[in-house]
Coordinates of C-alpha atoms in Angstrom, one line a residue:
S1 CA 75.5 -111.8 65.1
L2 CA 78.0 -109.0 65.5
K3 CA 77.8 -109.2 69.3
A4 CA 78.2 -113.0 69.1
S5 CA 81.4 -112.6 67.0
G6 CA 82.8 -109.8 69.0
G7 CA 82.2 -107.3 66.2
D8 CA 82.0 -103.5 66.8
V9 CA 78.1 -102.7 66.7
A10 CA 78.8 -99.0 66.8
T11 CA 81.0 -98.9 64.1
A12 CA 78.6 -101.1 61.9
V13 CA 75.7 -98.8 62.8
A14 CA 77.8 -95.7 61.8
R15 CA 78.6 -97.3 58.6
L16 CA 75.0 -98.1 57.8
Q17 CA 74.0 -94.5 58.5
L18 CA 76.8 -93.1 56.1
L19 CA 75.6 -95.5 53.4
D20 CA 71.9 -94.3 54.1
G21 CA 72.9 -90.7 53.7
E22 CA 74.9 -91.4 50.5
L23 CA 71.8 -93.4 49.0
A24 CA 69.5 -90.5 49.8
K25 CA 71.9 -88.1 48.1
H26 CA 72.1 -90.3 45.0
A27 CA 68.3 -90.7 44.9
A28 CA 67.8 -87.0 45.1
A29 CA 70.4 -86.3 42.4
S30 CA 68.8 -88.8 40.1
G31 CA 65.3 -87.5 40.9
A32 CA 64.3 -90.8 42.1
A33 CA 63.3 -89.3 45.6
S34 CA 60.7 -87.1 44.3
K35 CA 59.4 -89.4 41.6
K36 CA 55.8 -90.0 41.8
N37 CA 54.0 -93.4 41.7
P38 CA 53.8 -94.0 37.8
L39 CA 50.1 -95.3 38.0
K40 CA 49.1 -92.1 40.0
E41 CA 51.1 -90.0 37.6
S42 CA 49.3 -91.6 34.5
L43 CA 45.9 -91.4 36.2
D44 CA 46.3 -87.6 37.2
A45 CA 47.3 -86.8 33.7
L46 CA 44.5 -88.7 32.1
L47 CA 41.9 -87.4 34.3
L48 CA 42.8 -83.9 33.2
Q49 CA 43.4 -84.7 29.6
R50 CA 40.0 -86.4 29.1
F51 CA 38.2 -84.0 31.4
F52 CA 37.1 -86.6 34.1
V53 CA 38.0 -84.1 37.0
V54 CA 39.6 -80.8 37.0
P55 CA 40.3 -78.0 39.6
S56 CA 37.3 -75.7 40.2
F57 CA 37.9 -72.2 38.7
E58 CA 40.9 -73.5 36.9
I59 CA 41.4 -70.3 34.9
Y60 CA 41.6 -68.4 38.1
G61 CA 44.3 -70.6 39.6
G62 CA 41.9 -73.1 41.3
V63 CA 41.0 -73.4 45.0
A64 CA 42.4 -76.2 47.2
G65 CA 39.8 -78.9 48.0
L66 CA 37.3 -77.9 45.2
Y67 CA 36.9 -79.9 42.0
D68 CA 34.6 -80.1 39.0
Y69 CA 33.5 -83.1 37.3
G70 CA 33.7 -83.2 33.3
P71 CA 31.3 -85.2 31.1
P72 CA 32.9 -88.7 31.6
G73 CA 33.5 -88.2 35.4
T74 CA 29.9 -87.0 35.9
A75 CA 28.7 -89.9 33.9
V76 CA 30.7 -92.4 36.1
K77 CA 29.5 -90.7 39.3
E78 CA 25.8 -90.6 38.3
N79 CA 26.1 -94.3 37.1
I80 CA 27.5 -95.3 40.6
L81 CA 24.7 -93.5 42.3
S82 CA 22.2 -95.1 40.0
I83 CA 23.6 -98.6 41.0
W84 CA 23.6 -97.4 44.5
R85 CA 19.9 -96.4 44.5
N86 CA 18.8 -99.8 43.0
H87 CA 21.1 -101.9 45.4
F88 CA 20.1 -100.1 48.5
I89 CA 16.9 -97.9 48.2
L90 CA 14.9 -100.0 45.9
A91 CA 16.1 -103.5 47.1
E92 CA 15.7 -102.7 50.8
Q93 CA 12.5 -100.5 50.2
M94 CA 14.0 -97.5 51.9
L95 CA 12.4 -94.1 52.1
E96 CA 14.4 -91.6 50.0
V97 CA 14.4 -87.8 51.1
S98 CA 16.2 -84.7 50.0
T99 CA 16.8 -82.2 52.8
S100 CA 18.3 -78.8 53.0
A101 CA 22.1 -78.5 52.9
L102 CA 22.0 -75.1 54.8
T103 CA 21.4 -76.2 58.4
L104 CA 20.2 -74.2 61.4
S105 CA 22.9 -73.9 64.1
D106 CA 20.7 -75.1 66.8
V107 CA 20.4 -78.6 65.0
L108 CA 24.2 -78.9 64.7
K109 CA 24.7 -77.7 68.3
T110 CA 22.3 -80.3 69.5
S111 CA 23.9 -83.1 67.5
G112 CA 27.4 -82.1 69.0
H113 CA 29.0 -81.1 65.6
V114 CA 29.4 -77.4 66.8
D115 CA 31.4 -78.5 69.9
R116 CA 33.1 -81.7 68.6
F117 CA 33.4 -81.8 64.7
T118 CA 37.0 -80.7 64.8
D119 CA 40.6 -81.7 63.6
F120 CA 43.8 -80.8 65.2
M121 CA 45.9 -78.2 63.4
V122 CA 49.3 -76.9 63.7
R123 CA 51.0 -73.9 61.9
D124 CA 54.5 -73.3 60.6
V125 CA 55.7 -70.8 63.3
V126 CA 57.5 -68.7 60.5
T127 CA 55.1 -68.6 57.6
G128 CA 51.8 -69.4 59.5
D129 CA 51.0 -72.0 56.9
P130 CA 48.5 -74.6 58.3
Y131 CA 48.7 -78.3 58.5
R132 CA 46.4 -81.0 59.7
A133 CA 48.5 -82.5 62.6
D134 CA 47.8 -86.2 62.3
K135 CA 48.4 -86.0 58.5
L136 CA 51.8 -84.2 59.0
L137 CA 52.7 -86.8 61.6
E138 CA 51.8 -89.7 59.2
S139 CA 53.9 -88.1 56.5
H140 CA 56.9 -87.6 58.7
I141 CA 56.8 -91.3 59.8
D142 CA 56.3 -92.6 56.1
K143 CA 59.6 -90.7 55.4
A144 CA 61.3 -92.1 58.5
L145 CA 60.4 -95.7 57.6
T146 CA 62.3 -95.4 54.2
S147 CA 65.4 -95.2 56.2
L148 CA 67.8 -98.3 55.7
T149 CA 69.2 -97.9 59.3
I150 CA 66.0 -98.1 61.2
L151 CA 65.8 -101.2 63.4
E152 CA 62.7 -103.5 63.5
D153 CA 61.5 -102.6 67.0
E154 CA 61.6 -99.0 66.0
R155 CA 59.9 -99.7 62.6
A156 CA 57.1 -101.4 64.5
R157 CA 56.8 -98.7 67.0
L158 CA 56.6 -96.0 64.4
K159 CA 53.9 -98.1 62.6
G160 CA 51.9 -98.3 65.7
I161 CA 52.0 -94.6 66.1
R162 CA 51.1 -93.8 62.6
S163 CA 48.1 -96.3 62.9
A164 CA 46.8 -94.3 65.9
A165 CA 47.7 -90.8 64.7
D166 CA 44.1 -89.7 64.1
A167 CA 43.1 -91.0 67.5
Y168 CA 45.5 -89.1 69.7
S169 CA 44.3 -86.4 72.2
R170 CA 45.7 -82.9 71.7
Q171 CA 48.2 -83.6 74.5
D172 CA 49.4 -86.9 73.2
L173 CA 49.8 -85.6 69.7
H174 CA 52.0 -82.8 70.9
Q175 CA 54.0 -85.1 72.9
V176 CA 54.5 -87.5 69.9
M177 CA 55.3 -84.8 67.5
T178 CA 57.7 -83.2 69.6
E179 CA 59.5 -86.5 70.4
L180 CA 59.8 -87.4 66.6
G181 CA 60.9 -83.9 65.8
V182 CA 58.2 -83.3 63.4
K183 CA 58.7 -79.9 61.3
A184 CA 56.6 -78.1 58.6
E185 CA 56.6 -80.2 55.7
D186 CA 57.3 -77.5 53.1
T187 CA 59.9 -75.3 54.9
G188 CA 61.5 -77.5 57.6
N189 CA 60.5 -74.8 60.2
D190 CA 59.1 -75.5 63.7
I191 CA 55.5 -76.0 64.3
S192 CA 53.0 -74.8 66.8
E193 CA 51.3 -77.0 69.4
P194 CA 48.3 -78.7 68.0
F195 CA 44.9 -76.9 68.5
E196 CA 41.3 -77.6 67.5
F197 CA 39.8 -76.2 64.3
N198 CA 36.1 -76.6 63.7
L199 CA 35.5 -78.0 60.1
M200 CA 32.1 -76.5 59.4
F201 CA 31.3 -73.5 57.2
G202 CA 29.2 -71.0 59.2
T203 CA 26.9 -68.5 57.6
P204 CA 24.2 -66.2 58.6
I205 CA 20.7 -67.0 57.4
G206 CA 18.7 -64.1 56.0
P207 CA 19.9 -60.2 56.0
S208 CA 19.3 -59.6 59.8
G209 CA 22.1 -61.8 60.8
K210 CA 20.2 -63.0 63.8
V211 CA 19.8 -66.5 62.5
H212 CA 23.0 -68.6 62.2
G213 CA 23.5 -71.6 60.2
Y214 CA 26.0 -74.0 58.7
L215 CA 26.6 -75.8 55.5
R216 CA 25.9 -79.4 56.8
P217 CA 28.9 -81.7 57.4
E218 CA 26.7 -84.7 56.9
T219 CA 23.3 -85.4 55.4
A220 CA 22.1 -87.4 58.3
Q221 CA 20.6 -84.6 60.5
G222 CA 17.9 -83.8 57.9
I223 CA 16.7 -87.4 58.2
F224 CA 16.7 -87.2 62.0
T225 CA 14.7 -84.0 62.3
N226 CA 12.2 -85.5 59.9
F227 CA 11.8 -88.8 61.8
R228 CA 8.3 -88.2 63.1
R229 CA 7.0 -87.7 59.4
L230 CA 9.0 -90.7 58.2
L231 CA 7.5 -93.0 60.9
E232 CA 4.1 -91.6 60.1
F233 CA 4.6 -92.2 56.3
R234 CA 5.5 -95.8 57.4
G235 CA 2.2 -96.2 59.2
G236 CA 4.3 -96.4 62.6
R237 CA 5.8 -99.7 61.5
M238 CA 9.4 -100.3 62.6
P239 CA 12.2 -101.1 61.8
F240 CA 12.6 -98.9 58.5
A241 CA 15.3 -97.2 56.8
A242 CA 15.7 -93.6 55.2
A243 CA 18.3 -92.6 52.7
Q244 CA 19.5 -89.5 51.2
I245 CA 21.9 -88.4 48.4
G246 CA 23.3 -84.9 48.7
L247 CA 26.2 -82.6 49.1
A248 CA 28.1 -82.0 52.4
F249 CA 30.9 -79.5 53.4
R250 CA 33.9 -79.7 55.6
N251 CA 36.4 -76.9 55.8
E252 CA 39.4 -79.0 55.5
I253 CA 42.7 -77.7 57.0
A254 CA 44.9 -78.5 54.3
P255 CA 43.1 -80.4 51.5
R256 CA 45.4 -82.6 49.4
S257 CA 45.1 -86.1 47.6
G258 CA 42.8 -84.9 44.8
L259 CA 39.2 -86.2 45.3
L260 CA 40.2 -88.1 48.6
R261 CA 40.1 -84.8 50.8
V262 CA 37.9 -82.1 49.6
R263 CA 35.7 -79.4 51.0
E264 CA 32.6 -80.1 49.1
F265 CA 31.7 -83.6 48.4
Q266 CA 28.5 -85.9 47.6
M267 CA 27.4 -88.3 50.3
A268 CA 24.9 -91.2 50.1
E269 CA 23.8 -92.0 53.6
I270 CA 21.3 -94.5 55.1
E271 CA 19.8 -94.3 58.5
H272 CA 18.2 -97.6 59.7
F273 CA 15.9 -97.2 62.6
V274 CA 15.6 -100.2 64.9
H275 CA 14.6 -101.2 68.4
P276 CA 17.7 -100.6 70.6
E277 CA 17.4 -104.2 72.2
R278 CA 16.5 -105.9 68.9
K279 CA 19.1 -105.4 66.2
Q280 CA 18.6 -108.6 64.3
H281 CA 17.9 -108.2 60.5
P282 CA 15.2 -110.2 58.9
R283 CA 17.4 -110.7 55.8
F284 CA 20.7 -111.6 57.6
A285 CA 20.5 -115.1 56.5
S286 CA 21.0 -114.0 52.9
I287 CA 24.4 -112.7 53.7
A288 CA 25.4 -114.9 56.7
D289 CA 28.1 -116.6 54.6
T290 CA 29.6 -113.5 53.0
V291 CA 33.3 -113.3 53.8
M292 CA 34.7 -110.0 54.7
N293 CA 38.4 -108.9 55.3
L294 CA 38.1 -107.6 59.0
L295 CA 40.6 -105.5 61.0
P296 CA 39.1 -105.5 64.4
A297 CA 40.5 -102.7 66.9
S298 CA 42.3 -105.5 68.9
A299 CA 44.5 -106.4 65.8
Q300 CA 45.5 -102.8 65.0
D301 CA 49.0 -103.2 66.5
G302 CA 51.1 -101.8 63.4
A303 CA 51.1 -105.1 61.4
D304 CA 47.3 -104.7 60.7
I305 CA 46.7 -108.2 59.4
V306 CA 43.0 -108.8 58.4
T307 CA 41.2 -111.9 59.0
P308 CA 38.7 -113.2 56.5
T309 CA 35.6 -113.9 58.3
T310 CA 31.9 -114.7 57.5
A311 CA 29.2 -112.3 58.7
A312 CA 27.6 -115.1 60.7
V313 CA 31.0 -115.8 62.6
A314 CA 31.7 -112.2 63.1
V315 CA 28.4 -111.6 64.8
Q316 CA 28.3 -114.9 66.7
N317 CA 31.8 -114.2 68.2
K318 CA 30.8 -110.3 69.0
I319 CA 33.6 -109.1 66.5
I320 CA 30.8 -107.2 64.8
D321 CA 28.1 -105.9 67.5
N322 CA 24.8 -107.0 65.9
E323 CA 23.3 -108.6 62.7
T324 CA 21.9 -105.2 61.3
L325 CA 25.4 -103.7 61.2
A326 CA 27.0 -106.7 59.8
Y327 CA 24.2 -107.0 57.3
F328 CA 25.0 -103.5 55.9
M329 CA 28.7 -104.1 55.8
A330 CA 28.1 -107.2 53.6
R331 CA 25.7 -105.3 51.4
T332 CA 28.3 -102.5 51.1
Q333 CA 30.9 -105.1 50.0
M334 CA 28.5 -106.5 47.5
F335 CA 28.0 -103.0 46.1
L336 CA 31.6 -102.0 45.8
L337 CA 32.6 -105.3 44.0
K338 CA 29.5 -104.8 41.6
I339 CA 30.8 -101.3 40.5
G340 CA 34.4 -102.6 40.0
I341 CA 36.4 -102.2 43.3
C342 CA 39.1 -104.9 43.4
G343 CA 38.1 -107.4 46.2
E344 CA 41.7 -108.0 47.2
K345 CA 42.0 -104.1 48.0
L346 CA 38.9 -103.9 50.3
R347 CA 38.9 -104.4 54.1
F348 CA 36.7 -103.4 56.9
R349 CA 38.5 -101.7 59.8
Q350 CA 36.9 -101.2 63.4
H351 CA 37.4 -98.0 64.9
K352 CA 39.3 -97.9 68.2
S353 CA 37.5 -96.5 71.3
T354 CA 39.8 -93.3 70.9
E355 CA 38.7 -92.6 67.5
M356 CA 35.1 -93.5 67.8
A357 CA 32.7 -90.5 66.7
H358 CA 31.0 -88.8 69.6
Y359 CA 27.6 -90.4 68.6
A360 CA 28.8 -94.0 67.9
S361 CA 28.8 -97.3 69.9
D362 CA 30.6 -99.3 67.2
C363 CA 32.0 -98.3 63.9
W364 CA 33.5 -100.1 60.9
D365 CA 35.1 -98.4 57.8
A366 CA 35.1 -99.9 54.5
E367 CA 38.6 -99.0 53.4
I368 CA 40.0 -99.3 49.8
H369 CA 43.6 -99.6 49.0
T370 CA 45.2 -97.1 46.5
S371 CA 48.4 -95.5 45.6
Y372 CA 47.7 -93.3 48.8
G373 CA 47.4 -96.3 51.0
W374 CA 44.2 -97.5 52.7
I375 CA 41.4 -95.0 52.2
E376 CA 38.1 -94.8 54.3
C377 CA 35.2 -94.7 51.8
V378 CA 32.3 -96.0 53.7
G379 CA 31.5 -95.5 57.5
H380 CA 29.3 -98.1 59.2
A381 CA 28.3 -96.7 62.5
D382 CA 25.9 -97.9 65.3
R383 CA 24.8 -94.4 66.5
S384 CA 22.8 -96.0 69.2
C385 CA 19.9 -93.8 70.3
Y386 CA 22.2 -90.6 70.5
D387 CA 20.7 -88.5 67.7
L388 CA 17.0 -88.8 68.3
T389 CA 17.4 -88.6 72.1
Q390 CA 19.3 -85.3 71.8
H391 CA 17.0 -83.7 69.3
S392 CA 14.0 -84.9 71.5
S393 CA 15.4 -83.5 74.6
H394 CA 16.3 -80.1 72.9
T395 CA 13.1 -79.5 71.2
K396 CA 10.7 -81.3 73.5
I397 CA 9.2 -83.0 70.7
D398 CA 8.6 -86.8 70.9
L399 CA 10.8 -88.7 68.7
C400 CA 9.7 -92.2 69.9
A401 CA 8.4 -95.3 68.2
Y402 CA 5.7 -97.5 69.7
D403 CA 6.1 -101.2 70.2
M404 CA 2.7 -102.8 70.4
W405 CA 2.7 -106.2 72.5
D406 CA 0.8 -109.2 71.6
T407 CA -0.8 -109.3 75.2
P408 CA -0.9 -106.5 77.8
R409 CA 1.5 -106.6 80.5
E410 CA 2.0 -105.1 84.0
V411 CA 4.8 -102.7 84.0
Q412 CA 6.5 -101.0 86.9
F413 CA 8.0 -97.6 86.5
T414 CA 8.8 -94.6 88.5
R415 CA 6.5 -91.6 88.4
A416 CA 7.6 -88.0 89.5
N417 CA 4.9 -86.3 91.7
I418 CA 5.6 -82.6 91.2
A419 CA 4.0 -79.9 93.2
K420 CA 3.1 -77.8 90.2
S421 CA 1.3 -75.2 92.4
R422 CA 4.9 -74.4 93.9
L423 CA 6.9 -74.8 90.7
G424 CA 5.4 -71.8 88.7
P425 CA 5.9 -69.3 91.4
K426 CA 9.4 -70.4 92.2
F427 CA 10.7 -70.9 88.6
R428 CA 8.4 -68.7 86.5
K429 CA 9.2 -68.8 82.8
D430 CA 11.6 -71.8 83.5
A431 CA 8.9 -73.9 85.2
R432 CA 8.0 -76.0 82.1
I433 CA 11.8 -77.0 81.5
V434 CA 12.1 -77.9 85.2
E435 CA 8.9 -80.2 85.2
E436 CA 10.2 -81.8 81.9
T437 CA 13.6 -82.4 83.3
L438 CA 12.3 -84.0 86.6
N439 CA 10.1 -86.4 84.4
D440 CA 13.2 -87.3 82.3
I441 CA 15.1 -88.1 85.4
A442 CA 12.2 -90.3 86.8
A443 CA 12.3 -92.1 83.5
D444 CA 16.1 -92.7 83.5
P445 CA 17.3 -95.2 86.4
A446 CA 20.9 -94.2 85.9
R447 CA 20.0 -90.4 86.7
L448 CA 17.1 -91.1 89.2
E449 CA 19.0 -93.1 91.8
P450 CA 21.9 -90.5 92.6
F451 CA 19.2 -87.7 92.3
R452 CA 16.9 -89.3 94.9
K453 CA 19.7 -90.3 97.3
E454 CA 21.1 -86.7 97.3
L455 CA 17.5 -85.4 97.8
T456 CA 16.9 -87.7 100.7
E457 CA 20.1 -87.1 102.5
N458 CA 20.5 -83.4 101.9
G459 CA 16.8 -82.1 101.1
V460 CA 18.0 -80.3 98.2
V461 CA 19.8 -81.1 94.7
K462 CA 21.2 -78.9 92.1
M463 CA 19.7 -80.2 88.9
T464 CA 21.3 -79.6 85.5
V465 CA 19.3 -79.4 82.2
P466 CA 21.4 -81.5 79.7
C467 CA 20.8 -79.5 76.6
T468 CA 21.1 -76.0 78.0
G469 CA 23.5 -76.4 80.9
Q470 CA 21.1 -74.6 83.1
Q471 CA 21.0 -75.4 86.9
F472 CA 18.2 -75.3 89.2
E473 CA 18.0 -76.0 93.0
I474 CA 15.3 -78.6 93.7
D475 CA 14.2 -79.2 97.2
S476 CA 12.1 -82.0 98.6
S477 CA 9.0 -79.9 98.8
L478 CA 8.9 -79.8 95.0
V479 CA 9.1 -83.4 94.0
S480 CA 8.8 -86.9 95.3
F481 CA 9.1 -90.2 93.3
E482 CA 6.7 -93.1 93.5
A483 CA 7.0 -96.6 92.2
V484 CA 3.9 -97.5 90.1
T485 CA 2.4 -100.6 88.4
E486 CA 0.2 -100.3 85.6
T487 CA -1.2 -102.7 82.8
K488 CA 0.0 -101.6 79.3
S489 CA -0.5 -102.9 75.8
G490 CA 2.9 -101.5 74.6
E491 CA 5.8 -99.2 75.2
S492 CA 7.3 -96.1 73.6
Y493 CA 11.1 -96.2 72.8
V494 CA 13.6 -94.2 71.2
P495 CA 15.0 -96.0 68.3
A496 CA 18.7 -96.8 67.7
V497 CA 20.2 -96.0 64.3
I498 CA 22.7 -98.0 62.1
E499 CA 24.2 -95.8 59.6
P500 CA 26.1 -96.6 56.5
S501 CA 27.7 -93.5 55.1
F502 CA 29.3 -93.5 51.6
G503 CA 31.8 -90.8 50.4
I504 CA 31.0 -90.8 46.7
G505 CA 33.9 -88.9 45.5
R506 CA 36.5 -91.2 47.3
I507 CA 34.6 -94.2 45.8
V508 CA 34.9 -92.6 42.4
Y509 CA 38.7 -92.1 42.8
C510 CA 39.3 -95.5 44.1
L511 CA 37.5 -97.0 41.0
L512 CA 39.2 -94.9 38.7
E513 CA 42.6 -96.3 40.0
H514 CA 41.5 -99.7 40.2
C515 CA 40.1 -99.8 36.6
L516 CA 43.0 -98.1 35.0
T517 CA 45.3 -100.5 33.0
V518 CA 48.0 -100.0 30.3
R519 CA 47.6 -102.0 27.0
N520 CA 51.0 -103.5 25.9
P521 CA 53.2 -102.0 28.8
G522 CA 56.4 -100.5 27.4
E523 CA 54.8 -99.1 24.3
V524 CA 55.4 -95.3 23.6
P525 CA 53.0 -93.6 23.9
A526 CA 51.3 -95.6 26.5
R527 CA 47.7 -97.0 25.6
H528 CA 45.6 -96.4 28.7
V529 CA 42.2 -98.3 29.3
F530 CA 39.6 -97.8 31.8
S531 CA 38.1 -101.2 32.4
F532 CA 34.9 -100.1 34.0
P533 CA 32.2 -102.6 34.2
A534 CA 29.6 -101.7 31.5
P535 CA 26.9 -100.4 34.0
V536 CA 29.5 -97.9 35.4
A537 CA 31.1 -96.8 32.0
P538 CA 30.3 -93.2 31.1
I539 CA 29.5 -94.1 27.3
K540 CA 28.4 -97.6 26.7
V541 CA 28.9 -97.7 22.8
S542 CA 31.0 -96.0 20.3
V543 CA 29.7 -96.3 16.6
L544 CA 32.6 -96.0 14.2
P545 CA 31.9 -95.7 10.4
L546 CA 35.1 -96.7 8.6
S547 CA 34.7 -93.6 6.2
N548 CA 32.5 -90.5 5.5
N549 CA 31.0 -92.3 2.6
A550 CA 27.3 -91.3 2.4
D551 CA 25.9 -94.9 2.7
L552 CA 28.1 -95.6 5.8
R553 CA 27.1 -92.3 7.4
A554 CA 23.4 -92.9 7.0
L555 CA 23.7 -96.5 8.6
S556 CA 25.8 -95.1 11.4
A557 CA 23.3 -92.4 12.1
Q558 CA 20.4 -94.9 12.1
L559 CA 22.2 -97.2 14.4
T560 CA 23.0 -94.3 16.8
T561 CA 19.2 -93.4 16.9
N562 CA 18.3 -97.0 17.6
L563 CA 20.9 -97.2 20.5
L564 CA 19.5 -93.9 22.0
K565 CA 16.0 -95.0 21.9
A566 CA 17.0 -98.1 23.8
D567 CA 18.5 -95.7 26.5
I568 CA 22.1 -96.9 25.7
S569 CA 24.5 -93.9 25.8
V570 CA 26.6 -93.8 22.6
N571 CA 29.1 -91.6 20.9
E572 CA 29.2 -91.6 17.1
D573 CA 32.8 -91.0 16.2
V574 CA 33.0 -89.9 12.5
S575 CA 36.4 -88.3 12.7
T576 CA 39.0 -89.0 10.0
A577 CA 41.4 -90.7 12.4
S578 CA 42.3 -94.4 11.9
I579 CA 40.1 -97.1 13.4
G580 CA 42.9 -98.0 15.8
K581 CA 43.2 -94.4 17.1
R582 CA 39.5 -94.2 17.6
Y583 CA 39.5 -97.5 19.5
S584 CA 42.2 -96.1 21.7
R585 CA 40.2 -92.9 22.4
A586 CA 37.2 -94.8 23.4
D587 CA 39.4 -97.0 25.5
E588 CA 40.8 -94.1 27.4
I589 CA 37.3 -93.2 28.7
G590 CA 36.3 -96.6 29.4
V591 CA 33.7 -97.3 26.4
P592 CA 33.2 -101.1 26.8
F593 CA 31.8 -101.7 23.1
G594 CA 32.7 -100.4 19.8
V595 CA 30.4 -101.0 16.7
T596 CA 32.3 -100.5 13.3
I597 CA 30.3 -100.0 10.3
D598 CA 32.5 -101.0 7.3
F599 CA 32.2 -101.3 3.6
D600 CA 30.7 -104.8 3.7
T601 CA 27.7 -103.5 5.9
P602 CA 25.6 -102.0 3.1
N603 CA 25.7 -105.3 1.4
D604 CA 25.5 -108.1 4.3
H605 CA 23.8 -105.7 6.7
S606 CA 26.3 -106.8 9.4
V607 CA 28.6 -104.9 11.6
T608 CA 31.5 -105.6 13.8
I609 CA 31.3 -105.5 17.7
R610 CA 34.6 -105.0 19.6
E611 CA 34.9 -105.7 23.4
R612 CA 37.3 -103.1 25.1
D613 CA 39.2 -105.4 27.5
S614 CA 39.8 -108.5 25.3
M615 CA 39.8 -106.7 22.0
Q616 CA 37.8 -109.5 20.6
Q617 CA 35.4 -108.9 17.8
I618 CA 32.3 -110.6 16.4
R619 CA 30.2 -110.1 13.4
V620 CA 26.4 -109.3 14.0
K621 CA 23.4 -108.5 11.9
M622 CA 22.3 -105.0 12.1
D623 CA 18.8 -105.8 13.4
E624 CA 20.2 -107.6 16.4
V625 CA 22.7 -105.1 17.4
T626 CA 20.6 -102.9 19.7
T627 CA 19.1 -105.8 21.7
L628 CA 22.4 -107.6 22.1
L629 CA 24.2 -104.4 23.2
G630 CA 21.3 -103.7 25.7
D631 CA 21.7 -107.0 27.2
L632 CA 25.6 -106.8 27.4
C633 CA 25.5 -103.2 28.9
R634 CA 22.8 -104.4 31.6
C635 CA 24.7 -107.6 32.3
R636 CA 22.0 -109.7 31.3
I637 CA 24.6 -111.9 29.2
S638 CA 28.3 -112.1 29.3
W639 CA 30.9 -111.2 26.5
A640 CA 32.1 -114.9 26.8
D641 CA 28.6 -116.3 25.9
V642 CA 28.3 -113.8 23.0
Y643 CA 31.8 -114.4 21.7
H644 CA 30.9 -118.1 21.4
K645 CA 27.5 -117.6 19.8
Y646 CA 28.5 -115.2 16.9
P647 CA 31.0 -115.5 14.1
N648 CA 34.5 -114.0 15.2
F649 CA 36.1 -111.4 13.2
A650 CA 39.8 -110.7 13.2

């Protein structure tokens, strides 16, 4: 409009920049620039105050990225895991295992973690302080986007760079950070070029130091190395799933953001083994109409607009690669909603090809929105046949399943005719690995054709062993290949793996943030409430005698005993604080129900039950309380039903 009216664009931009600078100075002077998100500030204070989560070794000053769960935090986490077990392991008839967290280095070398489990790091060139490069870039862009003078085209470009920050190569990351003038966040000093940093904790196993291991970065490898035994336990029947809950460890470069980026954390992982060419799921129809908020890789252009899509349509249109992957995504959504995650703050984002894990052919993250932005909490990866193929190739142990056909079939395949009498004298101790590699080549058309062509044309081929990198010279006198037809009743195959991987600590944090509310905003002091679903709440019931009167205390003790016998967690609060303060204390840790024993109870044998979120109260006979609360805590009945059935109490 300035150009159209003949205005001075340069003067206008200069004026805006001046105003932008004045605004920043004013904000800094008033403290607004550094003010934290009020919700996050309240949550952090409450988590410490009520001992949900605290820094590990707090009296020694703590260690970045290590946290301890207190009683209510532990209870919430364990309740989530209990629901997870019921929702997945029991409902899907999975095989649960518990494997070693200390992992042999050969296992993680074979899986690719030793070479590829890295993040890019930069250092402050003056102080030497480390930063994770992509997070530093994101933080720099976040600050730049607050400018009032930034043009829309530049804003869109920066958003696009931010969304791709964790997918850049080292060279691209260096180029972008140099172009944007990224500096060390704490000092403003220049930073080094990005370099790779392996995220695994290494350790010698045993006193000799000859056996090297790592603290596992994921629980999955323990399942893969036990595949043969799992398949045998299943009687050879496919498909099947194995699951594991356990600790994993990652030596994060600069852990921040509380429970969202830590060095020791709990994972719950599922490995669903399936035929690589038959990834349909027998229960897909049960979730086909489930609507999920999808953000495909093709839509990640900075605007990041999600598309609500049913599982059936997503698979039909090849947005999601296969039924089994979509099935577990839908089941994950159901689980997250069940424990109290807000549906409007949940989406599934597909990995771009540049950020795909080395083992994945398709990957979708369940992301939950918090005050930190969108947080990856559950990864859903189609790991194809990568893991079992790698471990089988390295160990020479058969990690195949067998597919029995209804009727025998004639099958054509290529056989390697190996001159074993010549192999031994030529390769000596390596003869076995040479023979196995030649057989592997014969079974793999993609490797066989170029190998056979070079052997025919040159009479000799340099053959590389995939796992070890060893090279051997093979001439035409050692091997020939023959097309063979045989009648077979079935075939062996390496199963593909669909993996949902849950970061429990991240889910716990997101749930805490989503469930935190303030009663009567504006009141001082603020009255905080954790509105957990009853199955997740750390304590289900508070028993509150109105006084220390002996009769009331006896009734309170008896009710507490009855509730505990019914496996209902309970806190008997016999303090002298007012009933209102005791309600508030219970609300702060998310106790859904309070039972008040008052001066009428000895006479009418009734108590008052208060519901946390609505603060509604009903009057119930003592002999009904335990059964009623058990049904409420296990979601067999709703509070609305109960409130209309029993006399209300004000």
